[in-house]
């Protein structure tokens, strides 16, 4: 189920990439943090509805916080080590 949530949220964020390229990194990071929080909440709601044992809330929130905290490191590695960069709005329209 987590994989399905990640696919849905990443597709949602990918469709917003044209508007996200104009914003600074802090806005991008906030959008990512909100998406991670939404996935955690959705997972807990779905598991609750299906009457499945829920993992401890603290563990789920820690997972989300660590994932969000590591995001800038992953972006930095992608940018400086692998040479990836944000595409501009003109380049994104071609894709």
PDB file of N, CA and C in Angstrom:
ATOM      1  N   UNK A   1       0.818  -1.175   0.000  1.00  0.00           N
ATOM      2  CA  UNK A   1       0.000   0.000   0.000  1.00  0.00           C
ATOM      3  C   UNK A   1       0.880   1.265   0.000  1.00  0.00           C
ATOM      4  N   UNK A   2       1.983   1.215   0.718  1.00  0.00           N
ATOM      5  CA  UNK A   2       2.872   2.373   0.756  1.00  0.00           C
ATOM      6  C   UNK A   2       3.387   2.704  -0.645  1.00  0.00           C
ATOM      7  N   UNK A   3       3.687   1.681  -1.417  1.00  0.00           N
ATOM      8  CA  UNK A   3       4.178   1.889  -2.779  1.00  0.00           C
ATOM      9  C   UNK A   3       3.122   2.586  -3.630  1.00  0.00           C
ATOM     10  N   UNK A   4       1.876   2.175  -3.487  1.00  0.00           N
ATOM     11  CA  UNK A   4       0.787   2.817  -4.227  1.00  0.00           C
ATOM     12  C   UNK A   4       0.654   4.286  -3.828  1.00  0.00           C
ATOM     13  N   UNK A   5       0.744   4.576  -2.546  1.00  0.00           N
ATOM     14  CA  UNK A   5       0.670   5.966  -2.094  1.00  0.00           C
ATOM     15  C   UNK A   5       1.832   6.790  -2.640  1.00  0.00           C
ATOM     16  N   UNK A   6       3.018   6.227  -2.653  1.00  0.00           N
ATOM     17  CA  UNK A   6       4.184   6.934  -3.191  1.00  0.00           C
ATOM     18  C   UNK A   6       3.992   7.216  -4.683  1.00  0.00           C
ATOM     19  N   UNK A   7       3.483   6.251  -5.427  1.00  0.00           N
ATOM     20  CA  UNK A   7       3.239   6.462  -6.858  1.00  0.00           C
ATOM     21  C   UNK A   7       2.225   7.574  -7.094  1.00  0.00           C
ATOM     22  N   UNK A   8       1.142   7.551  -6.344  1.00  0.00           N
ATOM     23  CA  UNK A   8       0.105   8.566  -6.514  1.00  0.00           C
ATOM     24  C   UNK A   8       0.641   9.958  -6.186  1.00  0.00           C
ATOM     25  N   UNK A   9       1.336  10.078  -5.070  1.00  0.00           N
ATOM     26  CA  UNK A   9       1.856  11.384  -4.658  1.00  0.00           C
ATOM     27  C   UNK A   9       2.960  11.858  -5.592  1.00  0.00           C
ATOM     28  N   UNK A  10       3.844  10.964  -6.028  1.00  0.00           N
ATOM     29  CA  UNK A  10       4.908  11.409  -6.930  1.00  0.00           C
ATOM     30  C   UNK A  10       4.357  11.827  -8.281  1.00  0.00           C
ATOM     31  N   UNK A  11       3.315  11.186  -8.756  1.00  0.00           N
ATOM     32  CA  UNK A  11       2.688  11.620 -10.006  1.00  0.00           C
ATOM     33  C   UNK A  11       2.016  12.979  -9.820  1.00  0.00           C
ATOM     34  N   UNK A  12       1.418  13.174  -8.671  1.00  0.00           N
ATOM     35  CA  UNK A  12       0.792  14.466  -8.381  1.00  0.00           C
ATOM     36  C   UNK A  12       1.839  15.575  -8.346  1.00  0.00           C
ATOM     37  N   UNK A  13       2.958  15.327  -7.692  1.00  0.00           N
ATOM     38  CA  UNK A  13       4.039  16.317  -7.643  1.00  0.00           C
ATOM     39  C   UNK A  13       4.676  16.518  -9.016  1.00  0.00           C
ATOM     40  N   UNK A  14       4.776  15.449  -9.779  1.00  0.00           N
ATOM     41  CA  UNK A  14       5.377  15.551 -11.119  1.00  0.00           C
ATOM     42  C   UNK A  14       4.522  16.426 -12.034  1.00  0.00           C
ATOM     43  N   UNK A  15       3.196  16.337 -11.889  1.00  0.00           N
ATOM     44  CA  UNK A  15       2.321  17.162 -12.726  1.00  0.00           C
ATOM     45  C   UNK A  15       2.409  18.637 -12.356  1.00  0.00           C
ATOM     46  N   UNK A  16       2.884  18.935 -11.158  1.00  0.00           N
ATOM     47  CA  UNK A  16       3.047  20.324 -10.725  1.00  0.00           C
ATOM     48  C   UNK A  16       4.451  20.855 -10.983  1.00  0.00           C
ATOM     49  N   UNK A  17       5.267  20.123 -11.699  1.00  0.00           N
ATOM     50  CA  UNK A  17       6.665  20.512 -11.853  1.00  0.00           C
ATOM     51  C   UNK A  17       6.821  21.830 -12.598  1.00  0.00           C
ATOM     52  N   UNK A  18       5.897  22.182 -13.479  1.00  0.00           N
ATOM     53  CA  UNK A  18       6.014  23.453 -14.201  1.00  0.00           C
ATOM     54  C   UNK A  18       5.919  24.638 -13.251  1.00  0.00           C
ATOM     55  N   UNK A  19       5.027  24.570 -12.294  1.00  0.00           N
ATOM     56  CA  UNK A  19       4.900  25.682 -11.355  1.00  0.00           C
ATOM     57  C   UNK A  19       5.963  25.605 -10.259  1.00  0.00           C
ATOM     58  N   UNK A  20       6.414  24.408  -9.928  1.00  0.00           N
ATOM     59  CA  UNK A  20       7.397  24.252  -8.853  1.00  0.00           C
ATOM     60  C   UNK A  20       8.785  24.737  -9.253  1.00  0.00           C
ATOM     61  N   UNK A  21       9.087  24.799 -10.536  1.00  0.00           N
ATOM     62  CA  UNK A  21      10.421  25.239 -10.954  1.00  0.00           C
ATOM     63  C   UNK A  21      10.645  26.717 -10.683  1.00  0.00           C
ATOM     64  N   UNK A  22       9.568  27.476 -10.538  1.00  0.00           N
ATOM     65  CA  UNK A  22       9.697  28.912 -10.313  1.00  0.00           C
ATOM     66  C   UNK A  22       9.920  29.262  -8.846  1.00  0.00           C
ATOM     67  N   UNK A  23       9.657  28.325  -7.954  1.00  0.00           N
ATOM     68  CA  UNK A  23       9.742  28.594  -6.521  1.00  0.00           C
ATOM     69  C   UNK A  23      11.107  28.216  -5.966  1.00  0.00           C
ATOM     70  N   UNK A  24      11.504  28.813  -4.836  1.00  0.00           N
ATOM     71  CA  UNK A  24      12.780  28.448  -4.210  1.00  0.00           C
ATOM     72  C   UNK A  24      12.714  27.051  -3.590  1.00  0.00           C
ATOM     73  N   UNK A  25      13.874  26.567  -3.191  1.00  0.00           N
ATOM     74  CA  UNK A  25      13.981  25.206  -2.676  1.00  0.00           C
ATOM     75  C   UNK A  25      13.129  24.993  -1.426  1.00  0.00           C
ATOM     76  N   UNK A  26      13.000  26.001  -0.577  1.00  0.00           N
ATOM     77  CA  UNK A  26      12.230  25.856   0.654  1.00  0.00           C
ATOM     78  C   UNK A  26      10.766  25.511   0.364  1.00  0.00           C
ATOM     79  N   UNK A  27      10.212  26.076  -0.689  1.00  0.00           N
ATOM     80  CA  UNK A  27       8.828  25.762  -1.072  1.00  0.00           C
ATOM     81  C   UNK A  27       8.743  24.320  -1.575  1.00  0.00           C
ATOM     82  N   UNK A  28       9.721  23.910  -2.355  1.00  0.00           N
ATOM     83  CA  UNK A  28       9.761  22.531  -2.846  1.00  0.00           C
ATOM     84  C   UNK A  28       9.869  21.555  -1.675  1.00  0.00           C
ATOM     85  N   UNK A  29      10.719  21.873  -0.741  1.00  0.00           N
ATOM     86  CA  UNK A  29      10.913  21.028   0.432  1.00  0.00           C
ATOM     87  C   UNK A  29       9.628  20.959   1.262  1.00  0.00           C
ATOM     88  N   UNK A  30       8.938  22.075   1.398  1.00  0.00           N
ATOM     89  CA  UNK A  30       7.669  22.103   2.132  1.00  0.00           C
ATOM     90  C   UNK A  30       6.607  21.265   1.432  1.00  0.00           C
ATOM     91  N   UNK A  31       6.563  21.325   0.117  1.00  0.00           N
ATOM     92  CA  UNK A  31       5.607  20.509  -0.636  1.00  0.00           C
ATOM     93  C   UNK A  31       5.912  19.028  -0.430  1.00  0.00           C
ATOM     94  N   UNK A  32       7.181  18.687  -0.432  1.00  0.00           N
ATOM     95  CA  UNK A  32       7.580  17.300  -0.196  1.00  0.00           C
ATOM     96  C   UNK A  32       7.198  16.860   1.208  1.00  0.00           C
ATOM     97  N   UNK A  33       7.444  17.716   2.197  1.00  0.00           N
ATOM     98  CA  UNK A  33       7.107  17.384   3.587  1.00  0.00           C
ATOM     99  C   UNK A  33       5.597  17.198   3.743  1.00  0.00           C
ATOM    100  N   UNK A  34       4.824  18.050   3.103  1.00  0.00           N
ATOM    101  CA  UNK A  34       3.370  17.903   3.144  1.00  0.00           C
ATOM    102  C   UNK A  34       2.910  16.621   2.484  1.00  0.00           C
ATOM    103  N   UNK A  35       3.563  16.253   1.396  1.00  0.00           N
ATOM    104  CA  UNK A  35       3.212  15.014   0.703  1.00  0.00           C
ATOM    105  C   UNK A  35       3.529  13.795   1.565  1.00  0.00           C
ATOM    106  N   UNK A  36       4.665  13.817   2.246  1.00  0.00           N
ATOM    107  CA  UNK A  36       5.036  12.699   3.130  1.00  0.00           C
ATOM    108  C   UNK A  36       4.044  12.593   4.282  1.00  0.00           C
ATOM    109  N   UNK A  37       3.685  13.727   4.865  1.00  0.00           N
ATOM    110  CA  UNK A  37       2.712  13.720   5.955  1.00  0.00           C
ATOM    111  C   UNK A  37       1.356  13.199   5.474  1.00  0.00           C
ATOM    112  N   UNK A  38       0.940  13.618   4.289  1.00  0.00           N
ATOM    113  CA  UNK A  38      -0.327  13.140   3.727  1.00  0.00           C
ATOM    114  C   UNK A  38      -0.294  11.628   3.508  1.00  0.00           C
ATOM    115  N   UNK A  39       0.839  11.116   3.028  1.00  0.00           N
ATOM    116  CA  UNK A  39       0.952   9.670   2.820  1.00  0.00           C
ATOM    117  C   UNK A  39       0.863   8.915   4.137  1.00  0.00           C
ATOM    118  N   UNK A  40       1.499   9.432   5.173  1.00  0.00           N
ATOM    119  CA  UNK A  40       1.457   8.769   6.480  1.00  0.00           C
ATOM    120  C   UNK A  40       0.029   8.755   7.015  1.00  0.00           C
ATOM    121  N   UNK A  41      -0.651   9.889   6.914  1.00  0.00           N
ATOM    122  CA  UNK A  41      -2.028   9.955   7.396  1.00  0.00           C
ATOM    123  C   UNK A  41      -2.958   9.052   6.591  1.00  0.00           C
ATOM    124  N   UNK A  42      -2.810   9.070   5.267  1.00  0.00           N
ATOM    125  CA  UNK A  42      -3.638   8.195   4.422  1.00  0.00           C
ATOM    126  C   UNK A  42      -3.400   6.728   4.729  1.00  0.00           C
ATOM    127  N   UNK A  43      -2.146   6.362   4.918  1.00  0.00           N
ATOM    128  CA  UNK A  43      -1.840   4.970   5.241  1.00  0.00           C
ATOM    129  C   UNK A  43      -2.505   4.557   6.552  1.00  0.00           C
ATOM    130  N   UNK A  44      -2.417   5.421   7.557  1.00  0.00           N
ATOM    131  CA  UNK A  44      -3.019   5.115   8.858  1.00  0.00           C
ATOM    132  C   UNK A  44      -4.536   5.018   8.748  1.00  0.00           C
ATOM    133  N   UNK A  45      -5.159   5.904   7.972  1.00  0.00           N
ATOM    134  CA  UNK A  45      -6.612   5.858   7.802  1.00  0.00           C
ATOM    135  C   UNK A  45      -7.035   4.584   7.092  1.00  0.00           C
ATOM    136  N   UNK A  46      -6.324   4.231   6.028  1.00  0.00           N
ATOM    137  CA  UNK A  46      -6.665   3.015   5.277  1.00  0.00           C
ATOM    138  C   UNK A  46      -6.485   1.776   6.151  1.00  0.00           C
ATOM    139  N   UNK A  47      -5.384   1.709   6.886  1.00  0.00           N
ATOM    140  CA  UNK A  47      -5.173   0.563   7.776  1.00  0.00           C
ATOM    141  C   UNK A  47      -6.241   0.511   8.871  1.00  0.00           C
ATOM    142  N   UNK A  48      -6.651   1.665   9.377  1.00  0.00           N
ATOM    143  CA  UNK A  48      -7.686   1.707  10.406  1.00  0.00           C
ATOM    144  C   UNK A  48      -9.021   1.214   9.857  1.00  0.00           C
ATOM    145  N   UNK A  49      -9.367   1.651   8.633  1.00  0.00           N
ATOM    146  CA  UNK A  49     -10.625   1.219   8.003  1.00  0.00           C
ATOM    147  C   UNK A  49     -10.616  -0.284   7.740  1.00  0.00           C
ATOM    148  N   UNK A  50      -9.477  -0.807   7.366  1.00  0.00           N
ATOM    149  CA  UNK A  50      -9.365  -2.243   7.076  1.00  0.00           C
ATOM    150  C   UNK A  50      -9.142  -3.085   8.338  1.00  0.00           C
ATOM    151  N   UNK A  51      -9.154  -2.452   9.479  1.00  0.00           N
ATOM    152  CA  UNK A  51      -8.990  -3.106  10.775  1.00  0.00           C
ATOM    153  C   UNK A  51      -7.693  -3.919  10.824  1.00  0.00           C
ATOM    154  N   UNK A  52      -6.625  -3.267  10.400  1.00  0.00           N
ATOM    155  CA  UNK A  52      -5.304  -3.865  10.440  1.00  0.00           C
ATOM    156  C   UNK A  52      -4.559  -3.232  11.616  1.00  0.00           C
ATOM    157  N   UNK A  53      -3.701  -4.003  12.258  1.00  0.00           N
ATOM    158  CA  UNK A  53      -2.912  -3.453  13.357  1.00  0.00           C
ATOM    159  C   UNK A  53      -2.067  -2.285  12.847  1.00  0.00           C
ATOM    160  N   UNK A  54      -2.179  -1.163  13.542  1.00  0.00           N
ATOM    161  CA  UNK A  54      -1.429   0.028  13.153  1.00  0.00           C
ATOM    162  C   UNK A  54      -0.069   0.043  13.831  1.00  0.00           C
ATOM    163  N   UNK A  55       0.960   0.474  13.105  1.00  0.00           N
ATOM    164  CA  UNK A  55       2.252   0.672  13.773  1.00  0.00           C
ATOM    165  C   UNK A  55       2.117   1.846  14.740  1.00  0.00           C
ATOM    166  N   UNK A  56       2.986   1.947  15.716  1.00  0.00           N
ATOM    167  CA  UNK A  56       2.905   3.070  16.650  1.00  0.00           C
ATOM    168  C   UNK A  56       3.000   4.412  15.909  1.00  0.00           C
ATOM    169  N   UNK A  57       2.205   5.376  16.368  1.00  0.00           N
ATOM    170  CA  UNK A  57       2.183   6.684  15.716  1.00  0.00           C
ATOM    171  C   UNK A  57       3.557   7.342  15.749  1.00  0.00           C
ATOM    172  N   UNK A  58       4.257   7.192  16.855  1.00  0.00           N
ATOM    173  CA  UNK A  58       5.596   7.778  16.967  1.00  0.00           C
ATOM    174  C   UNK A  58       6.547   7.232  15.922  1.00  0.00           C
ATOM    175  N   UNK A  59       6.455   5.951  15.649  1.00  0.00           N
ATOM    176  CA  UNK A  59       7.313   5.336  14.638  1.00  0.00           C
ATOM    177  C   UNK A  59       6.989   5.877  13.246  1.00  0.00           C
ATOM    178  N   UNK A  60       5.700   6.010  12.946  1.00  0.00           N
ATOM    179  CA  UNK A  60       5.291   6.547  11.644  1.00  0.00           C
ATOM    180  C   UNK A  60       5.747   7.989  11.477  1.00  0.00           C
ATOM    181  N   UNK A  61       5.574   8.801  12.528  1.00  0.00           N
ATOM    182  CA  UNK A  61       5.990  10.198  12.442  1.00  0.00           C
ATOM    183  C   UNK A  61       7.505  10.330  12.352  1.00  0.00           C
ATOM    184  N   UNK A  62       8.227   9.468  13.063  1.00  0.00           N
ATOM    185  CA  UNK A  62       9.692   9.483  12.972  1.00  0.00           C
ATOM    186  C   UNK A  62      10.143   9.151  11.553  1.00  0.00           C
ATOM    187  N   UNK A  63       9.486   8.186  10.949  1.00  0.00           N
ATOM    188  CA  UNK A  63       9.779   7.816   9.561  1.00  0.00           C
ATOM    189  C   UNK A  63       9.588   9.020   8.642  1.00  0.00           C
ATOM    190  N   UNK A  64       8.489   9.738   8.825  1.00  0.00           N
ATOM    191  CA  UNK A  64       8.218  10.913   8.000  1.00  0.00           C
ATOM    192  C   UNK A  64       9.210  12.037   8.242  1.00  0.00           C
ATOM    193  N   UNK A  65       9.564  12.266   9.503  1.00  0.00           N
ATOM    194  CA  UNK A  65      10.512  13.336   9.833  1.00  0.00           C
ATOM    195  C   UNK A  65      11.892  13.039   9.264  1.00  0.00           C
ATOM    196  N   UNK A  66      12.345  11.798   9.412  1.00  0.00           N
ATOM    197  CA  UNK A  66      13.665  11.430   8.884  1.00  0.00           C
ATOM    198  C   UNK A  66      13.673  11.515   7.360  1.00  0.00           C
ATOM    199  N   UNK A  67      12.605  11.068   6.728  1.00  0.00           N
ATOM    200  CA  UNK A  67      12.515  11.147   5.268  1.00  0.00           C
ATOM    201  C   UNK A  67      12.572  12.601   4.809  1.00  0.00           C
ATOM    202  N   UNK A  68      11.843  13.466   5.491  1.00  0.00           N
ATOM    203  CA  UNK A  68      11.826  14.886   5.142  1.00  0.00           C
ATOM    204  C   UNK A  68      13.179  15.535   5.425  1.00  0.00           C
ATOM    205  N   UNK A  69      13.818  15.153   6.506  1.00  0.00           N
ATOM    206  CA  UNK A  69      15.111  15.744   6.862  1.00  0.00           C
ATOM    207  C   UNK A  69      16.215  15.338   5.894  1.00  0.00           C
ATOM    208  N   UNK A  70      16.132  14.147   5.334  1.00  0.00           N
ATOM    209  CA  UNK A  70      17.168  13.660   4.414  1.00  0.00           C
ATOM    210  C   UNK A  70      16.989  14.219   3.001  1.00  0.00           C
ATOM    211  N   UNK A  71      15.801  14.737   2.693  1.00  0.00           N
ATOM    212  CA  UNK A  71      15.511  15.235   1.347  1.00  0.00           C
ATOM    213  C   UNK A  71      16.542  16.256   0.842  1.00  0.00           C
ATOM    214  N   UNK A  72      16.927  17.277   1.632  1.00  0.00           N
ATOM    215  CA  UNK A  72      17.946  18.218   1.121  1.00  0.00           C
ATOM    216  C   UNK A  72      19.278  17.547   0.807  1.00  0.00           C
ATOM    217  N   UNK A  73      19.653  16.546   1.581  1.00  0.00           N
ATOM    218  CA  UNK A  73      20.886  15.815   1.311  1.00  0.00           C
ATOM    219  C   UNK A  73      20.807  15.095  -0.032  1.00  0.00           C
ATOM    220  N   UNK A  74      19.682  14.465  -0.294  1.00  0.00           N
ATOM    221  CA  UNK A  74      19.490  13.759  -1.571  1.00  0.00           C
ATOM    222  C   UNK A  74      19.507  14.746  -2.735  1.00  0.00           C
ATOM    223  N   UNK A  75      18.862  15.884  -2.557  1.00  0.00           N
ATOM    224  CA  UNK A  75      18.869  16.911  -3.605  1.00  0.00           C
ATOM    225  C   UNK A  75      20.288  17.433  -3.829  1.00  0.00           C
ATOM    226  N   UNK A  76      21.022  17.660  -2.749  1.00  0.00           N
ATOM    227  CA  UNK A  76      22.405  18.129  -2.879  1.00  0.00           C
ATOM    228  C   UNK A  76      23.294  17.129  -3.595  1.00  0.00           C
ATOM    229  N   UNK A  77      23.169  15.872  -3.242  1.00  0.00           N
ATOM    230  CA  UNK A  77      23.949  14.830  -3.919  1.00  0.00           C
ATOM    231  C   UNK A  77      23.573  14.757  -5.390  1.00  0.00           C
ATOM    232  N   UNK A  78      22.275  14.835  -5.677  1.00  0.00           N
ATOM    233  CA  UNK A  78      21.823  14.788  -7.070  1.00  0.00           C
ATOM    234  C   UNK A  78      22.366  15.962  -7.872  1.00  0.00           C
ATOM    235  N   UNK A  79      22.414  17.126  -7.230  1.00  0.00           N
ATOM    236  CA  UNK A  79      22.860  18.325  -7.948  1.00  0.00           C
ATOM    237  C   UNK A  79      24.368  18.369  -8.114  1.00  0.00           C
ATOM    238  N   UNK A  80      25.096  18.170  -7.020  1.00  0.00           N
ATOM    239  CA  UNK A  80      26.549  18.381  -7.079  1.00  0.00           C
ATOM    240  C   UNK A  80      27.335  17.142  -7.501  1.00  0.00           C
ATOM    241  N   UNK A  81      26.875  15.966  -7.132  1.00  0.00           N
ATOM    242  CA  UNK A  81      27.606  14.755  -7.486  1.00  0.00           C
ATOM    243  C   UNK A  81      27.209  14.233  -8.864  1.00  0.00           C
ATOM    244  N   UNK A  82      25.903  14.243  -9.146  1.00  0.00           N
ATOM    245  CA  UNK A  82      25.417  13.706 -10.416  1.00  0.00           C
ATOM    246  C   UNK A  82      25.179  14.771 -11.476  1.00  0.00           C
ATOM    247  N   UNK A  83      25.221  16.042 -11.084  1.00  0.00           N
ATOM    248  CA  UNK A  83      25.059  17.126 -12.053  1.00  0.00           C
ATOM    249  C   UNK A  83      23.638  17.354 -12.520  1.00  0.00           C
ATOM    250  N   UNK A  84      22.647  16.874 -11.786  1.00  0.00           N
ATOM    251  CA  UNK A  84      21.264  17.120 -12.169  1.00  0.00           C
ATOM    252  C   UNK A  84      20.890  18.548 -11.801  1.00  0.00           C
ATOM    253  N   UNK A  85      19.971  19.123 -12.546  1.00  0.00           N
ATOM    254  CA  UNK A  85      19.526  20.482 -12.262  1.00  0.00           C
ATOM    255  C   UNK A  85      18.039  20.590 -12.541  1.00  0.00           C
ATOM    256  N   UNK A  86      17.440  21.638 -11.957  1.00  0.00           N
ATOM    257  CA  UNK A  86      16.037  21.907 -12.225  1.00  0.00           C
ATOM    258  C   UNK A  86      15.910  22.408 -13.669  1.00  0.00           C
ATOM    259  N   UNK A  87      14.895  21.948 -14.346  1.00  0.00           N
ATOM    260  CA  UNK A  87      14.660  22.472 -15.687  1.00  0.00           C
ATOM    261  C   UNK A  87      13.771  23.698 -15.575  1.00  0.00           C
ATOM    262  N   UNK A  88      13.970  24.615 -16.486  1.00  0.00           N
ATOM    263  CA  UNK A  88      13.162  25.831 -16.493  1.00  0.00           C
ATOM    264  C   UNK A  88      11.798  25.571 -17.105  1.00  0.00           C
ATOM    265  N   UNK A  89      10.882  26.533 -16.968  1.00  0.00           N
ATOM    266  CA  UNK A  89       9.543  26.366 -17.521  1.00  0.00           C
ATOM    267  C   UNK A  89       9.552  26.157 -19.031  1.00  0.00           C
ATOM    268  N   UNK A  90      10.452  26.814 -19.760  1.00  0.00           N
ATOM    269  CA  UNK A  90      10.512  26.639 -21.211  1.00  0.00           C
ATOM    270  C   UNK A  90      10.943  25.227 -21.577  1.00  0.00           C
ATOM    271  N   UNK A  91      11.908  24.686 -20.829  1.00  0.00           N
ATOM    272  CA  UNK A  91      12.368  23.320 -21.101  1.00  0.00           C
ATOM    273  C   UNK A  91      11.322  22.282 -20.703  1.00  0.00           C
ATOM    274  N   UNK A  92      10.561  22.550 -19.654  1.00  0.00           N
ATOM    275  CA  UNK A  92       9.571  21.605 -19.177  1.00  0.00           C
ATOM    276  C   UNK A  92       8.399  21.477 -20.135  1.00  0.00           C
ATOM    277  N   UNK A  93       8.078  22.542 -20.861  1.00  0.00           N
ATOM    278  CA  UNK A  93       6.972  22.491 -21.816  1.00  0.00           C
ATOM    279  C   UNK A  93       7.271  21.545 -22.967  1.00  0.00           C
ATOM    280  N   UNK A  94       8.540  21.401 -23.311  1.00  0.00           N
ATOM    281  CA  UNK A  94       8.950  20.500 -24.396  1.00  0.00           C
ATOM    282  C   UNK A  94       8.718  19.050 -23.999  1.00  0.00           C
ATOM    283  N   UNK A  95       8.942  18.732 -22.702  1.00  0.00           N
ATOM    284  CA  UNK A  95       8.791  17.363 -22.217  1.00  0.00           C
ATOM    285  C   UNK A  95       7.340  17.044 -22.202  1.00  0.00           C
TER     286      UNK A  95
END
